[in-house]
C-alpha cells in the first residue's frame, strides 16, 4: 500500500498498514528485523554527532524497527510524534526525567501504577528535589486546588491501576493549560482503540506497549506520544543518554501484535463487560470495579472519553478471608495467576491487604481484592472457570 494515503484511513486500516512497507532490498512485503548494533560510517565520520537520533549510527540512538513502530503508535494515538522505549516504566521515567528539574512541582493521581508512585514520590522527590502532591484526580477540582506557581506537570492514569478510577482528561487538560502546566496520561488500561488522550487535549499519552498494544505477553516496550519539540528532548536524554532503548526484536514483535489491536480490544471490551455483569450476580462478591458498569462512580465520564469500550481490566473483592482468595485462584484452570494485563489470555492477581498505598484507595479495596485482566478467550469459558471456583468455596 502506498504510504502517502495511510494518514487519512480508518483505525483498523492504520493498525494493519502504518509503519509497514515493501523492503527495498528483497521486495518482501513485510519489513525485516534489523538486529545490527552498528551501521557503516561515512568516509569522514569526524564531524558526526554521536548523540544524534536522526540517522542510522548505533542501535541505542535508534533504528528502523523502532522507527516503524513509532510511526504506527503515533498514528493510532493521533499524536504528532512518538518515542518507543524499553518498557512502560522507561517511558514514564523518560518523560519525568526529561521534563522535570529540581524545584518543579508535580501533581499526580492517587491511583497509579506503583512505579509512578516510586519515581515521583520517592526518587524524584527525595533525591532530586521535585515537589509532589498526590490527589484524587477523579474530581478535577482537586487538581485545580493543588496547583502551585511552580506546577510543571500533572500526571494521571485513567482507568487507574488497580482501582479502575476514572479521571476526566479534557477537564484536567484545561486546568493544566490555564496554569501553564503540561498533562501526561497513562493510557495503558484503555489502549488507543478505546481512548486517545492527545486528541482530548493531553500533552502526552504514555503506553506500556507490553500490555494491549503488543497483546501477546511476549515482549516489553513503552511509548510516549506527543509533540516533537518535547519528544526530541526525551529521545536525546532518556533513550540515547540514559540508554532506555527498545531492542529491535521487541519493536518488531510489538509491531506485529499491534496489527490486531482493534480486533482484540473489541473482544476484551465485550468479555470484560460480560464478566463484570456476571460477577455482580455472585453472592460472595463484595464489589466489582469496572468503568463499563452503570454503577461505577465515573461511568458517565468513562463513556464520554472511552469511545469504543471500557477495556479488559476489572477488579473485584470477595466476602472472604485472605486464605480463601489464594484457594480460589488455585482452583482456576482457564485463568492464570500472574501479573501484567492486556495479554491474549486471562490473568488474575490477588492484591493482599498490606499494600502501602491502600489508604489512597476507596474503602472496599482495603481487605484485599483481585485485579483481573479479562482475556480474549470465549467469555462463557472464563465465566465457567470462575463459577466452578466460586462453587468450591460456597460463594455462589
Ligand atoms: C498502567 C501501567 N502503566 C505502566 C506500566 C509499566 O509497564 P511495563 O511493565 O511495560 O514497564 C504498567 C505495568 O503493569 C501499568 O499497569
XYZ file of C-alpha atoms and ligand atoms in Angstrom:
412
model
C 0.000 0.000 0.000
C 1.217 3.489 -0.836
C 2.212 5.191 2.422
C 1.088 8.650 1.315
C -2.566 7.937 1.965
C -2.334 5.985 5.207
C -2.923 9.016 7.460
C -6.482 9.503 6.237
C -7.566 5.900 6.696
C -9.551 4.248 9.473
C -8.129 2.912 12.749
C -8.120 -0.753 11.695
C -6.516 0.063 8.332
C -3.790 2.096 10.034
C -3.237 -0.706 12.572
C -2.531 -3.010 9.621
C -0.535 -0.741 7.329
C 1.167 2.142 9.153
C 4.898 1.591 9.543
C 4.917 -1.363 7.166
C 6.110 -1.217 3.568
C 7.961 -3.129 0.876
C 11.541 -3.962 1.830
C 13.796 -2.167 -0.655
C 16.412 -4.916 -0.825
C 14.326 -8.102 -1.125
C 10.907 -6.864 -2.213
C 9.376 -8.616 0.806
C 6.031 -7.099 1.738
C 6.872 -7.211 5.452
C 9.769 -5.107 6.647
C 12.554 -7.225 8.176
C 14.138 -7.091 11.630
C 17.486 -5.324 11.659
C 19.426 -6.658 14.637
C 22.791 -4.969 13.917
C 24.155 -2.765 16.687
C 26.125 -0.515 14.343
C 25.896 0.968 10.862
C 28.596 1.726 8.299
C 30.106 5.162 8.787
C 30.605 7.731 6.005
C 34.082 8.295 4.518
C 34.795 11.064 7.048
C 32.878 10.429 10.305
C 34.787 13.023 12.325
C 32.008 15.634 12.368
C 29.172 13.239 13.246
C 27.204 13.920 16.414
C 27.461 10.633 18.324
C 24.366 11.553 20.329
C 22.073 12.213 17.390
C 18.904 10.243 16.707
C 18.437 11.314 13.115
C 20.429 8.735 11.184
C 21.366 5.078 11.460
C 24.539 5.079 13.519
C 24.199 2.880 16.586
C 21.116 0.996 17.793
C 20.903 2.868 21.114
C 20.388 6.057 19.047
C 17.548 4.444 17.085
C 16.991 2.110 14.180
C 14.497 1.105 11.566
C 12.306 -1.233 13.651
C 11.955 1.377 16.400
C 11.099 3.944 13.719
C 8.389 1.794 12.100
C 6.763 1.144 15.474
C 6.890 4.848 16.354
C 5.031 5.656 13.130
C 2.317 3.108 13.899
C 1.808 4.102 17.543
C 1.814 7.869 16.760
C -0.818 7.259 14.107
C -3.042 5.109 16.361
C -2.832 7.630 19.210
C -3.466 10.635 16.940
C -0.171 12.256 18.013
C 2.423 14.286 16.125
C 5.361 12.113 17.215
C 6.176 9.055 19.325
C 9.240 7.691 21.116
C 9.308 3.966 21.852
C 11.480 2.741 24.719
C 12.364 -0.488 26.510
C 9.297 -0.697 28.791
C 6.312 1.254 30.033
C 8.324 2.312 33.064
C 11.158 3.500 30.784
C 8.563 5.688 29.042
C 7.268 7.074 32.349
C 10.723 7.720 33.821
C 11.915 9.025 30.445
C 9.178 11.636 30.467
C 9.658 12.628 34.116
C 13.463 12.873 33.993
C 13.490 14.798 30.706
C 10.842 17.340 31.728
C 11.355 17.914 35.434
C 14.068 19.652 37.356
C 14.685 20.352 40.995
C 12.176 22.901 42.337
C 9.407 21.900 39.903
C 6.083 20.672 41.259
C 4.137 17.643 40.001
C 0.536 16.685 40.766
C -0.278 13.037 40.205
C -3.225 10.658 40.624
C -3.645 8.823 43.910
C -4.195 5.679 41.825
C -1.280 4.907 39.522
C 0.997 2.057 38.619
C 3.354 1.524 41.585
C 6.485 2.636 39.686
C 4.941 6.080 39.141
C 4.478 6.439 42.883
C 8.074 5.326 43.491
C 9.529 7.533 40.763
C 7.668 10.709 41.668
C 7.094 10.438 45.372
C 10.352 8.764 46.384
C 13.107 9.077 43.766
C 12.448 12.465 42.156
C 11.129 13.936 45.373
C 13.772 12.722 47.834
C 16.859 12.615 45.646
C 16.243 15.322 43.068
C 14.146 17.941 44.907
C 10.999 17.697 42.779
C 7.905 18.660 44.803
C 4.975 16.246 44.544
C 1.296 16.300 45.501
C -0.908 13.227 45.309
C -4.567 13.980 44.645
C -7.727 12.069 43.832
C -7.919 13.193 40.209
C -11.378 11.654 39.728
C -12.535 15.141 40.786
C -10.788 17.749 38.576
C -11.375 20.394 41.249
C -8.856 18.577 43.464
C -6.283 19.165 40.735
C -7.159 22.862 40.485
C -6.785 23.263 44.253
C -3.344 21.595 44.246
C -1.833 23.862 41.556
C 1.180 25.918 42.664
C 3.069 28.611 40.740
C 5.815 26.042 40.038
C 3.483 23.219 38.876
C 5.130 21.889 35.737
C 3.356 18.586 35.172
C 0.082 16.850 36.027
C 0.217 13.081 35.578
C -2.942 10.978 35.604
C -3.757 7.364 34.891
C -7.249 6.596 33.601
C -8.553 3.991 34.147
C -6.192 3.794 37.127
C -4.353 0.643 38.154
C -5.684 -1.148 40.217
C -8.956 0.538 41.296
C -10.236 1.472 37.788
C -10.713 5.065 38.937
C -11.597 7.388 36.049
C -10.291 10.942 35.607
C -11.694 13.482 33.144
C -8.867 14.045 30.640
C -10.365 17.082 28.916
C -11.247 18.897 32.142
C -7.793 18.291 33.625
C -6.062 19.308 30.363
C -7.919 22.648 30.552
C -6.820 23.159 34.167
C -3.215 22.303 33.261
C -3.106 24.689 30.318
C -4.794 27.562 32.184
C -1.873 27.260 34.604
C 0.994 26.774 32.131
C 1.439 23.151 33.156
C 1.608 20.025 30.983
C -0.649 16.977 31.244
C 0.525 13.396 30.756
C -1.944 10.492 30.740
C -1.062 6.836 31.229
C -3.373 5.254 28.658
C -2.233 1.651 29.192
C -5.536 0.297 30.579
C -7.594 1.812 27.750
C -5.269 1.481 24.719
C -5.659 3.902 21.804
C -8.532 1.838 20.445
C -10.713 2.933 23.363
C -9.226 6.319 24.299
C -6.808 8.824 22.751
C -5.609 11.332 25.372
C -3.750 13.625 22.964
C -6.939 14.124 20.940
C -8.681 15.014 24.225
C -6.145 17.764 24.973
C -3.367 15.975 26.895
C 0.212 16.884 26.025
C 1.420 13.301 26.339
C -0.053 9.841 26.203
C 2.005 7.063 27.774
C 1.601 3.412 26.872
C 3.089 0.267 28.296
C 3.333 -1.456 24.910
C 3.902 -4.640 26.918
C 0.143 -4.728 27.508
C -2.652 -4.313 24.919
C -0.639 -2.906 22.022
C 1.606 -5.961 21.842
C -1.177 -8.082 23.271
C 0.556 -11.459 23.278
C 2.512 -11.308 26.532
C 5.868 -11.944 24.883
C 7.646 -8.581 24.627
C 8.202 -5.429 26.665
C 8.068 -1.869 25.443
C 6.794 1.598 26.220
C 5.793 4.680 24.270
C 5.405 8.397 24.779
C 3.200 10.158 22.262
C 3.050 13.946 21.916
C 4.648 16.965 20.288
C 8.001 16.565 18.553
C 9.534 19.534 20.395
C 9.298 17.584 23.683
C 9.868 14.134 22.276
C 13.177 15.190 20.725
C 14.385 16.055 24.242
C 13.167 12.710 25.604
C 14.795 10.858 22.711
C 18.156 12.548 23.348
C 18.117 12.286 27.133
C 16.206 9.151 28.037
C 16.917 6.972 25.046
C 20.397 7.937 23.922
C 21.999 9.217 27.137
C 20.165 7.142 29.747
C 20.003 4.136 27.429
C 16.350 3.063 27.676
C 16.328 1.856 24.053
C 13.932 -0.902 22.999
C 15.509 -3.885 21.238
C 14.722 -4.132 17.508
C 13.314 -7.623 18.073
C 10.855 -6.395 20.705
C 9.896 -3.459 18.476
C 9.232 -5.924 15.641
C 7.151 -8.221 17.876
C 5.070 -5.295 19.146
C 4.619 -4.030 15.577
C 3.256 -7.457 14.671
C 0.986 -7.614 17.729
C -0.380 -4.105 17.129
C -1.867 -5.126 13.785
C -4.724 -6.909 15.585
C -5.181 -4.355 18.392
C -8.682 -3.270 17.272
C -9.910 -6.862 16.886
C -8.515 -7.899 20.248
C -9.839 -4.807 22.027
C -13.365 -5.456 20.743
C -13.198 -8.905 22.337
C -11.572 -7.638 25.569
C -14.257 -4.927 25.900
C -17.081 -7.369 25.267
C -15.713 -10.123 27.527
C -14.888 -7.813 30.442
C -18.377 -6.305 30.409
C -19.924 -9.805 30.405
C -17.646 -10.947 33.253
C -18.311 -7.751 35.265
C -22.072 -8.250 34.901
C -21.736 -11.906 35.892
C -19.668 -11.041 38.985
C -22.380 -8.608 40.094
C -24.748 -11.600 40.385
C -22.441 -13.644 42.641
C -23.449 -13.543 46.323
C -19.901 -13.935 47.631
C -18.522 -10.999 45.614
C -18.231 -7.885 47.759
C -17.710 -5.327 44.953
C -16.925 -5.079 41.226
C -14.993 -2.095 39.848
C -15.368 -1.705 36.083
C -15.974 1.629 34.310
C -18.408 -0.041 31.900
C -20.883 -0.751 34.722
C -23.554 1.903 35.193
C -22.898 1.993 38.947
C -19.200 2.904 38.515
C -18.859 6.354 40.152
C -17.456 7.901 36.949
C -19.294 5.832 34.350
C -20.534 8.980 32.547
C -17.032 10.405 32.118
C -15.701 6.996 31.061
C -18.453 6.822 28.424
C -17.551 10.276 27.155
C -13.819 9.643 26.726
C -13.627 5.867 26.135
C -15.468 5.901 22.857
C -15.194 2.234 21.830
C -15.398 0.419 25.161
C -14.054 0.212 28.682
C -11.092 -2.142 28.338
C -10.409 -5.632 29.632
C -9.367 -4.974 33.235
C -11.643 -5.052 36.261
C -11.163 -5.504 39.993
C -13.395 -7.365 42.416
C -13.467 -8.393 46.054
C -14.688 -11.487 47.888
C -16.678 -11.696 51.089
C -13.914 -13.963 52.347
C -10.600 -14.040 54.167
C -7.023 -13.981 52.894
C -6.676 -17.761 52.567
C -9.911 -18.061 50.592
C -8.537 -15.667 47.971
C -5.484 -17.881 47.475
C -7.510 -21.100 47.401
C -9.920 -19.535 44.881
C -7.040 -18.825 42.498
C -5.672 -22.355 42.896
C -8.960 -23.796 41.502
C -8.793 -21.794 38.240
C -7.974 -23.646 35.023
C -8.514 -21.206 32.139
C -7.440 -18.114 34.079
C -3.754 -17.855 35.030
C -2.383 -16.334 38.236
C 0.194 -13.815 37.003
C 0.924 -10.102 36.979
C 0.623 -7.985 33.845
C -2.517 -7.332 31.829
C -3.703 -6.859 28.276
C -2.422 -10.256 27.182
C -4.460 -12.568 24.956
C -5.036 -14.856 27.958
C -6.921 -14.031 31.158
C -4.655 -13.128 34.088
C -5.633 -12.698 37.719
C -3.623 -11.319 40.629
C -4.545 -11.280 44.309
C -3.569 -7.942 45.810
C -3.449 -8.514 49.550
C -4.400 -6.312 52.461
C -0.923 -4.904 53.033
C -0.422 -2.621 50.038
C 1.252 0.505 51.432
C -0.915 2.698 49.180
C -4.216 1.245 50.339
C -5.003 4.444 52.257
C -5.287 6.123 48.854
C -7.909 3.650 47.585
C -11.663 3.516 48.199
C -12.637 1.598 51.338
C -13.862 -1.574 49.595
C -10.277 -2.233 48.399
C -8.829 -2.338 51.939
C -9.453 -6.041 52.658
C -7.659 -7.456 49.638
C -9.070 -7.878 46.125
C -8.398 -9.360 42.697
C -7.218 -7.429 39.667
C -8.482 -9.393 36.713
C -7.294 -8.848 33.132
C -10.039 -10.490 31.100
C -8.566 -12.144 28.012
C -9.935 -12.863 24.560
C -10.965 -16.480 25.228
C -14.675 -17.379 24.956
C -16.470 -15.385 27.646
C -18.511 -18.496 28.522
C -15.321 -20.412 29.381
C -13.970 -17.588 31.538
C -17.258 -17.329 33.422
C -17.499 -21.124 33.824
C -13.965 -21.161 35.247
C -14.902 -18.512 37.832
C -18.196 -20.266 38.585
C -16.618 -23.629 39.447
C -14.134 -21.863 41.758
C -16.917 -19.887 43.498
C -18.835 -23.129 43.946
C -15.886 -24.839 45.686
C -15.850 -22.069 48.316
C -19.666 -21.829 48.639
C -19.571 -18.274 47.381
C -22.355 -18.572 44.771
C -0.876 1.442 33.965
C 0.512 0.925 33.795
N 1.464 1.758 33.347
C 2.743 1.337 33.188
C 3.106 0.047 33.493
C 4.543 -0.371 33.332
O 4.748 -1.018 32.146
P 5.995 -2.021 31.906
O 5.734 -3.212 32.756
O 5.946 -2.248 30.440
O 7.221 -1.293 32.336
C 2.149 -0.849 33.941
C 2.523 -2.239 34.274
O 1.741 -3.007 34.792
C 0.819 -0.397 34.102
O -0.147 -1.210 34.577
